[in-house]
mmCIF file of C-alpha atoms in Angstrom:
data_model
loop_
_atom_site.group_PDB
_atom_site.id
_atom_site.type_symbol
_atom_site.label_atom_id
_atom_site.label_comp_id
_atom_site.label_asym_id
_atom_site.label_seq_id
_atom_site.Cartn_x
_atom_site.Cartn_y
_atom_site.Cartn_z
ATOM 1 C CA UNK A 1 144.972 -34.282 -6.434
ATOM 2 C CA UNK A 2 144.406 -30.715 -7.199
ATOM 3 C CA UNK A 3 141.097 -29.311 -5.909
ATOM 4 C CA UNK A 4 139.184 -26.811 -8.073
ATOM 5 C CA UNK A 5 137.697 -23.949 -6.015
ATOM 6 C CA UNK A 6 133.923 -23.446 -6.517
ATOM 7 C CA UNK A 7 133.112 -20.002 -8.027
ATOM 8 C CA UNK A 8 130.702 -19.338 -5.258
ATOM 9 C CA UNK A 9 133.214 -20.235 -2.654
ATOM 10 C CA UNK A 10 135.728 -17.965 -4.331
ATOM 11 C CA UNK A 11 133.218 -15.113 -4.264
ATOM 12 C CA UNK A 12 132.578 -15.665 -0.546
ATOM 13 C CA UNK A 13 136.205 -15.735 0.283
ATOM 14 C CA UNK A 14 136.880 -12.563 -1.707
ATOM 15 C CA UNK A 15 133.919 -10.705 -0.277
ATOM 16 C CA UNK A 16 134.804 -11.555 3.264
ATOM 17 C CA UNK A 17 138.511 -10.772 2.641
ATOM 18 C CA UNK A 18 137.795 -7.293 1.346
ATOM 19 C CA UNK A 19 135.262 -6.416 3.945
ATOM 20 C CA UNK A 20 136.539 -4.502 7.037
ATOM 21 C CA UNK A 21 133.410 -5.541 8.980
ATOM 22 C CA UNK A 22 134.153 -9.212 8.641
ATOM 23 C CA UNK A 23 134.853 -10.779 12.024
ATOM 24 C CA UNK A 24 137.987 -12.813 12.684
ATOM 25 C CA UNK A 25 138.885 -15.568 15.020
ATOM 26 C CA UNK A 26 142.320 -16.884 15.888
ATOM 27 C CA UNK A 27 142.237 -20.693 16.097
ATOM 28 C CA UNK A 28 143.098 -22.120 19.517
ATOM 29 C CA UNK A 29 144.515 -25.474 20.375
ATOM 30 C CA UNK A 30 141.571 -28.048 20.334
ATOM 31 C CA UNK A 31 139.332 -25.894 18.106
ATOM 32 C CA UNK A 32 137.450 -27.376 15.289
ATOM 33 C CA UNK A 33 135.225 -25.558 12.728
ATOM 34 C CA UNK A 34 132.144 -27.056 14.333
ATOM 35 C CA UNK A 35 133.230 -25.785 17.686
ATOM 36 C CA UNK A 36 133.945 -22.277 16.250
ATOM 37 C CA UNK A 37 130.534 -22.362 14.374
ATOM 38 C CA UNK A 38 128.676 -23.246 17.619
ATOM 39 C CA UNK A 39 130.443 -20.374 19.525
ATOM 40 C CA UNK A 40 129.757 -17.748 16.819
ATOM 41 C CA UNK A 41 126.475 -19.028 15.302
ATOM 42 C CA UNK A 42 125.026 -21.054 18.060
ATOM 43 C CA UNK A 43 124.901 -23.993 15.629
ATOM 44 C CA UNK A 44 127.939 -26.340 14.960
ATOM 45 C CA UNK A 45 126.321 -27.568 11.730
ATOM 46 C CA UNK A 46 126.941 -24.236 10.119
ATOM 47 C CA UNK A 47 130.738 -24.827 10.024
ATOM 48 C CA UNK A 48 130.657 -24.750 6.144
ATOM 49 C CA UNK A 49 129.979 -21.069 6.198
ATOM 50 C CA UNK A 50 133.333 -20.542 7.911
ATOM 51 C CA UNK A 51 135.097 -22.983 5.745
ATOM 52 C CA UNK A 52 133.831 -21.321 2.431
ATOM 53 C CA UNK A 53 134.922 -17.884 3.816
ATOM 54 C CA UNK A 54 138.446 -19.302 4.298
ATOM 55 C CA UNK A 55 139.039 -21.345 1.268
ATOM 56 C CA UNK A 56 142.085 -19.359 0.553
ATOM 57 C CA UNK A 57 143.806 -20.638 3.684
ATOM 58 C CA UNK A 58 141.855 -23.945 4.346
ATOM 59 C CA UNK A 59 141.693 -26.942 1.888
ATOM 60 C CA UNK A 60 139.990 -29.265 4.410
ATOM 61 C CA UNK A 61 137.396 -28.287 6.975
ATOM 62 C CA UNK A 62 138.805 -31.021 9.288
ATOM 63 C CA UNK A 63 142.169 -29.501 9.222
ATOM 64 C CA UNK A 64 142.681 -26.163 11.080
ATOM 65 C CA UNK A 65 145.773 -25.052 12.861
ATOM 66 C CA UNK A 66 146.249 -23.093 16.007
ATOM 67 C CA UNK A 67 147.183 -19.493 15.183
ATOM 68 C CA UNK A 68 145.271 -19.337 11.960
ATOM 69 C CA UNK A 69 143.231 -16.171 11.656
ATOM 70 C CA UNK A 70 139.915 -17.144 10.346
ATOM 71 C CA UNK A 71 137.190 -14.970 8.807
ATOM 72 C CA UNK A 72 133.826 -15.520 10.467
ATOM 73 C CA UNK A 73 131.208 -14.109 7.959
ATOM 74 C CA UNK B 1 84.688 84.132 -14.772
ATOM 75 C CA UNK B 2 83.101 80.849 -15.537
ATOM 76 C CA UNK B 3 84.958 80.544 -18.769
ATOM 77 C CA UNK B 4 88.144 81.169 -16.984
ATOM 78 C CA UNK B 5 87.383 78.451 -14.359
ATOM 79 C CA UNK B 6 86.469 75.908 -17.060
ATOM 80 C CA UNK B 7 89.512 76.748 -18.921
ATOM 81 C CA UNK B 8 91.760 76.239 -15.825
ATOM 82 C CA UNK B 9 89.937 72.894 -15.024
ATOM 83 C CA UNK B 10 90.486 71.825 -18.593
ATOM 84 C CA UNK B 11 94.086 72.640 -18.477
ATOM 85 C CA UNK B 12 94.508 70.862 -15.159
ATOM 86 C CA UNK B 13 92.968 67.773 -16.709
ATOM 87 C CA UNK B 14 95.262 68.054 -19.681
ATOM 88 C CA UNK B 15 98.322 68.520 -17.486
ATOM 89 C CA UNK B 16 97.329 65.485 -15.438
ATOM 90 C CA UNK B 17 96.711 63.409 -18.468
ATOM 91 C CA UNK B 18 100.060 64.477 -19.919
ATOM 92 C CA UNK B 19 101.710 63.713 -16.623
ATOM 93 C CA UNK B 20 100.024 60.303 -16.513
ATOM 94 C CA UNK B 21 101.039 59.636 -20.062
ATOM 95 C CA UNK B 22 104.617 60.610 -19.248
ATOM 96 C CA UNK B 23 104.660 58.295 -16.265
ATOM 97 C CA UNK B 24 103.274 55.327 -18.179
ATOM 98 C CA UNK B 25 106.472 54.524 -20.017
ATOM 99 C CA UNK B 26 108.831 54.651 -16.858
ATOM 100 C CA UNK B 27 106.306 52.842 -14.807
ATOM 101 C CA UNK B 28 105.998 50.003 -17.384
ATOM 102 C CA UNK B 29 109.767 49.829 -17.567
ATOM 103 C CA UNK B 30 110.137 49.767 -13.870
ATOM 104 C CA UNK B 31 107.911 46.742 -13.664
ATOM 105 C CA UNK B 32 109.741 45.070 -16.632
ATOM 106 C CA UNK B 33 113.080 45.746 -15.090
ATOM 107 C CA UNK B 34 112.057 44.369 -11.771
ATOM 108 C CA UNK B 35 110.721 41.082 -13.383
ATOM 109 C CA UNK B 36 113.968 40.869 -15.530
ATOM 110 C CA UNK B 37 116.181 41.398 -12.439
ATOM 111 C CA UNK B 38 114.258 38.693 -10.550
ATOM 112 C CA UNK B 39 114.363 36.278 -13.465
ATOM 113 C CA UNK B 40 118.259 36.380 -13.366
ATOM 114 C CA UNK B 41 118.379 34.617 -10.016
ATOM 115 C CA UNK B 42 114.704 33.301 -9.557
ATOM 116 C CA UNK B 43 115.619 29.528 -9.615
ATOM 117 C CA UNK B 44 118.334 29.924 -6.789
ATOM 118 C CA UNK B 45 116.144 32.254 -4.760
ATOM 119 C CA UNK B 46 113.205 29.838 -5.054
ATOM 120 C CA UNK B 47 115.430 26.971 -3.726
ATOM 121 C CA UNK B 48 117.358 28.856 -1.099
ATOM 122 C CA UNK B 49 115.142 31.726 0.069
ATOM 123 C CA UNK B 50 111.674 30.867 -1.051
ATOM 124 C CA UNK B 51 109.792 33.015 1.618
ATOM 125 C CA UNK B 52 111.870 36.056 0.746
ATOM 126 C CA UNK B 53 111.119 35.551 -2.880
ATOM 127 C CA UNK B 54 107.414 35.100 -2.297
ATOM 128 C CA UNK B 55 107.415 38.538 -0.467
ATOM 129 C CA UNK B 56 109.092 40.267 -3.503
ATOM 130 C CA UNK B 57 106.815 38.415 -5.968
ATOM 131 C CA UNK B 58 103.798 39.762 -4.069
ATOM 132 C CA UNK B 59 105.013 43.337 -4.360
ATOM 133 C CA UNK B 60 105.752 42.885 -8.141
ATOM 134 C CA UNK B 61 102.228 41.543 -8.527
ATOM 135 C CA UNK B 62 100.932 44.569 -6.687
ATOM 136 C CA UNK B 63 102.779 46.891 -8.971
ATOM 137 C CA UNK B 64 101.545 45.079 -12.100
ATOM 138 C CA UNK B 65 98.073 45.449 -10.770
ATOM 139 C CA UNK B 66 98.546 49.136 -10.358
ATOM 140 C CA UNK B 67 100.030 49.334 -13.846
ATOM 141 C CA UNK B 68 96.922 47.525 -15.151
ATOM 142 C CA UNK B 69 94.731 50.185 -13.500
ATOM 143 C CA UNK B 70 96.911 52.940 -14.907
ATOM 144 C CA UNK B 71 98.001 53.975 -11.447
ATOM 145 C CA UNK B 72 101.415 54.884 -12.742
ATOM 146 C CA UNK B 73 102.045 57.143 -9.733
ATOM 147 C CA UNK B 74 101.711 54.264 -7.324
ATOM 148 C CA UNK B 75 104.079 52.186 -9.457
ATOM 149 C CA UNK B 76 106.595 54.868 -9.583
ATOM 150 C CA UNK B 77 106.345 55.585 -5.826
ATOM 151 C CA UNK B 78 106.917 51.920 -4.986
ATOM 152 C CA UNK B 79 109.454 51.070 -7.704
ATOM 153 C CA UNK B 80 112.683 52.382 -5.842
ATOM 154 C CA UNK B 81 111.827 50.339 -2.685
ATOM 155 C CA UNK B 82 111.083 47.202 -4.883
ATOM 156 C CA UNK B 83 114.413 47.722 -6.672
ATOM 157 C CA UNK B 84 116.203 47.914 -3.307
ATOM 158 C CA UNK B 85 114.493 44.675 -2.107
ATOM 159 C CA UNK B 86 115.306 42.832 -5.317
ATOM 160 C CA UNK B 87 118.937 43.850 -4.990
ATOM 161 C CA UNK B 88 119.126 42.684 -1.281
ATOM 162 C CA UNK B 89 117.419 39.418 -2.269
ATOM 163 C CA UNK B 90 119.967 38.975 -5.096
ATOM 164 C CA UNK B 91 122.854 39.441 -2.663
ATOM 165 C CA UNK B 92 121.323 37.257 0.020
ATOM 166 C CA UNK B 93 120.647 34.531 -2.508
ATOM 167 C CA UNK B 94 124.315 34.663 -3.772
ATOM 168 C CA UNK B 95 125.609 34.461 -0.228
ATOM 169 C CA UNK B 96 123.294 31.618 0.597
ATOM 170 C CA UNK B 97 124.364 29.768 -2.730
ATOM 171 C CA UNK B 98 128.009 30.191 -1.876
ATOM 172 C CA UNK B 99 127.369 28.766 1.619
ATOM 173 C CA UNK B 100 125.240 25.895 0.211
ATOM 174 C CA UNK B 101 127.923 25.117 -2.344
ATOM 175 C CA UNK B 102 130.616 24.964 0.336
ATOM 176 C CA UNK B 103 128.438 22.729 2.539
ATOM 177 C CA UNK B 104 127.705 20.533 -0.437
ATOM 178 C CA UNK B 105 131.352 20.156 -1.397
ATOM 179 C CA UNK B 106 132.115 19.077 2.203
ATOM 180 C CA UNK B 107 129.267 16.705 2.165
ATOM 181 C CA UNK B 108 130.385 15.158 -1.104
ATOM 182 C CA UNK B 109 133.661 14.265 0.533
ATOM 183 C CA UNK B 110 131.795 12.632 3.513
ATOM 184 C CA UNK B 111 129.582 10.801 1.081
ATOM 185 C CA UNK B 112 132.584 9.317 -0.661
ATOM 186 C CA UNK B 113 133.736 7.847 2.641
ATOM 187 C CA UNK B 114 130.208 6.551 3.485
ATOM 188 C CA UNK B 115 129.760 5.175 -0.063
ATOM 189 C CA UNK B 116 132.889 3.099 0.290
ATOM 190 C CA UNK B 117 132.029 1.926 3.752
ATOM 191 C CA UNK B 118 128.443 1.365 4.399
ATOM 192 C CA UNK B 119 127.665 -1.150 1.626
ATOM 193 C CA UNK B 120 130.373 -3.331 3.243
ATOM 194 C CA UNK B 121 128.874 -2.766 6.603
ATOM 195 C CA UNK B 122 125.400 -3.696 5.298
ATOM 196 C CA UNK B 123 126.766 -6.790 3.492
ATOM 197 C CA UNK B 124 128.619 -7.976 6.673
ATOM 198 C CA UNK B 125 125.557 -7.684 8.791
ATOM 199 C CA UNK B 126 123.273 -9.137 6.050
ATOM 200 C CA UNK B 127 125.742 -12.225 6.003
ATOM 201 C CA UNK B 128 125.569 -12.653 9.750
ATOM 202 C CA UNK B 129 121.834 -12.328 9.891
ATOM 203 C CA UNK B 130 121.345 -14.814 7.028
ATOM 204 C CA UNK B 131 123.616 -17.246 8.836
ATOM 205 C CA UNK B 132 121.938 -16.815 12.274
ATOM 206 C CA UNK B 133 118.668 -17.212 10.542
ATOM 207 C CA UNK B 134 119.602 -20.658 9.632
ATOM 208 C CA UNK B 135 120.888 -21.659 13.077
ATOM 209 C CA UNK B 136 118.982 -24.086 15.230
ATOM 210 C CA UNK B 137 119.706 -21.811 18.148
ATOM 211 C CA UNK B 138 121.321 -18.442 18.516
ATOM 212 C CA UNK B 139 124.928 -18.124 20.049
ATOM 213 C CA UNK B 140 124.996 -17.399 23.764
ATOM 214 C CA UNK B 141 125.751 -13.661 23.348
ATOM 215 C CA UNK B 142 122.763 -13.001 21.095
ATOM 216 C CA UNK B 143 119.202 -13.075 22.437
ATOM 217 C CA UNK B 144 116.168 -13.614 20.344
ATOM 218 C CA UNK B 145 115.086 -10.048 21.054
ATOM 219 C CA UNK B 146 118.548 -8.728 20.060
ATOM 220 C CA UNK B 147 118.430 -10.842 16.855
ATOM 221 C CA UNK B 148 114.917 -9.492 15.934
ATOM 222 C CA UNK B 149 116.136 -5.918 16.637
ATOM 223 C CA UNK B 150 119.147 -6.573 14.386
ATOM 224 C CA UNK B 151 116.940 -7.821 11.627
ATOM 225 C CA UNK B 152 114.577 -4.845 11.770
ATOM 226 C CA UNK B 153 117.623 -2.439 12.094
ATOM 227 C CA UNK B 154 119.155 -3.998 8.992
ATOM 228 C CA UNK B 155 115.928 -3.450 7.020
ATOM 229 C CA UNK B 156 115.947 0.205 8.155
ATOM 230 C CA UNK B 157 119.596 0.603 7.064
ATOM 231 C CA UNK B 158 118.929 -0.688 3.642
ATOM 232 C CA UNK B 159 115.852 1.579 3.046
ATOM 233 C CA UNK B 160 117.577 4.590 4.540
ATOM 234 C CA UNK B 161 120.708 3.856 2.461
ATOM 235 C CA UNK B 162 118.611 3.733 -0.661
ATOM 236 C CA UNK B 163 117.033 7.179 0.266
ATOM 237 C CA UNK B 164 120.512 8.549 0.891
ATOM 238 C CA UNK B 165 121.698 7.269 -2.523
ATOM 239 C CA UNK B 166 118.590 8.849 -4.242
ATOM 240 C CA UNK B 167 119.345 12.127 -2.492
ATOM 241 C CA UNK B 168 122.921 12.156 -3.724
ATOM 242 C CA UNK B 169 121.992 11.246 -7.238
ATOM 243 C CA UNK B 170 119.566 14.087 -7.138
ATOM 244 C CA UNK B 171 122.427 16.409 -6.294
ATOM 245 C CA UNK B 172 121.650 16.857 -2.569
ATOM 246 C CA UNK B 173 124.915 15.725 -0.987
ATOM 247 C CA UNK B 174 124.069 17.391 2.280
ATOM 248 C CA UNK B 175 120.896 15.359 2.858
ATOM 249 C CA UNK B 176 122.566 12.215 1.461
ATOM 250 C CA UNK B 177 125.516 12.525 3.936
ATOM 251 C CA UNK B 178 123.110 13.272 6.783
ATOM 252 C CA UNK B 179 121.218 10.164 6.015
ATOM 253 C CA UNK B 180 124.275 8.033 5.508
ATOM 254 C CA UNK B 181 125.505 9.165 9.023
ATOM 255 C CA UNK B 182 122.209 7.778 10.517
ATOM 256 C CA UNK B 183 122.824 4.572 8.708
ATOM 257 C CA UNK B 184 126.335 4.293 10.093
ATOM 258 C CA UNK B 185 125.027 4.894 13.634
ATOM 259 C CA UNK B 186 122.243 2.236 13.249
ATOM 260 C CA UNK B 187 124.850 -0.186 11.790
ATOM 261 C CA UNK B 188 127.156 0.230 14.847
ATOM 262 C CA UNK B 189 123.968 -0.449 17.087
ATOM 263 C CA UNK B 190 123.132 -3.592 14.987
ATOM 264 C CA UNK B 191 126.614 -4.767 15.196
ATOM 265 C CA UNK B 192 126.416 -4.508 19.019
ATOM 266 C CA UNK B 193 123.075 -6.368 19.021
ATOM 267 C CA UNK B 194 124.803 -9.270 17.068
ATOM 268 C CA UNK B 195 127.698 -9.252 19.389
ATOM 269 C CA UNK B 196 130.053 -8.118 16.534
ATOM 270 C CA UNK B 197 133.073 -5.771 16.673
ATOM 271 C CA UNK B 198 133.210 -2.493 14.729
ATOM 272 C CA UNK B 199 135.234 -2.392 11.472
ATOM 273 C CA UNK B 200 138.779 -3.529 11.867
#
């Protein structure tokens, strides 16, 4: 089933992609978005922020792969 | 003998009156010329060398006062020096204007760089501050004190950036670029407080 990207998610992705000050993180083995959110934000529940900023490379917040370079807004 | 003395005195008064009348035209013209010469570059001088212009204006006012009192001799005596001072002020204003225009052109180029960069810096910091503001606790590398400092730093950046933009829109690229530079420096400081790396 094709998923339709939400306009606000597309905006967040585009803004983060074009901004040289956006921080990045390369996914390591065993990482989850929650774990990355806890590391960068102090709160694992904020993982959707990372997911929305990476909708161009992530389709499922539960599926990230080692080596992926994620934007951390 | 008395008649002769009276006659001489009368002649002296007449000569003096003629002399004064003869000087009225040149004196009036001298003041008018001075004012016209100043008017040609007054706006630039007022902006670039206001103190020097005030000094020359005071002399012109003094000469106009002498003119009003029919002291044409005083006007004619002071006119050459005033003319020289006006010429010197004109040259100094032209030199200062050329210097200012060169500095402004360089500042405009700097401004273009800042204008493309700083809004993104502010946006990225705002994004991180907003997200951390929703966090139940801060990340290990950000203390509450650092986070509070980042928030106030961000507010300062936004207000100073607005001032810089106003200065640029008013034609003062030099001030605008100087303010933008301070925003950039503060931004780097705030990035550090939030544990973030500089631009990639």
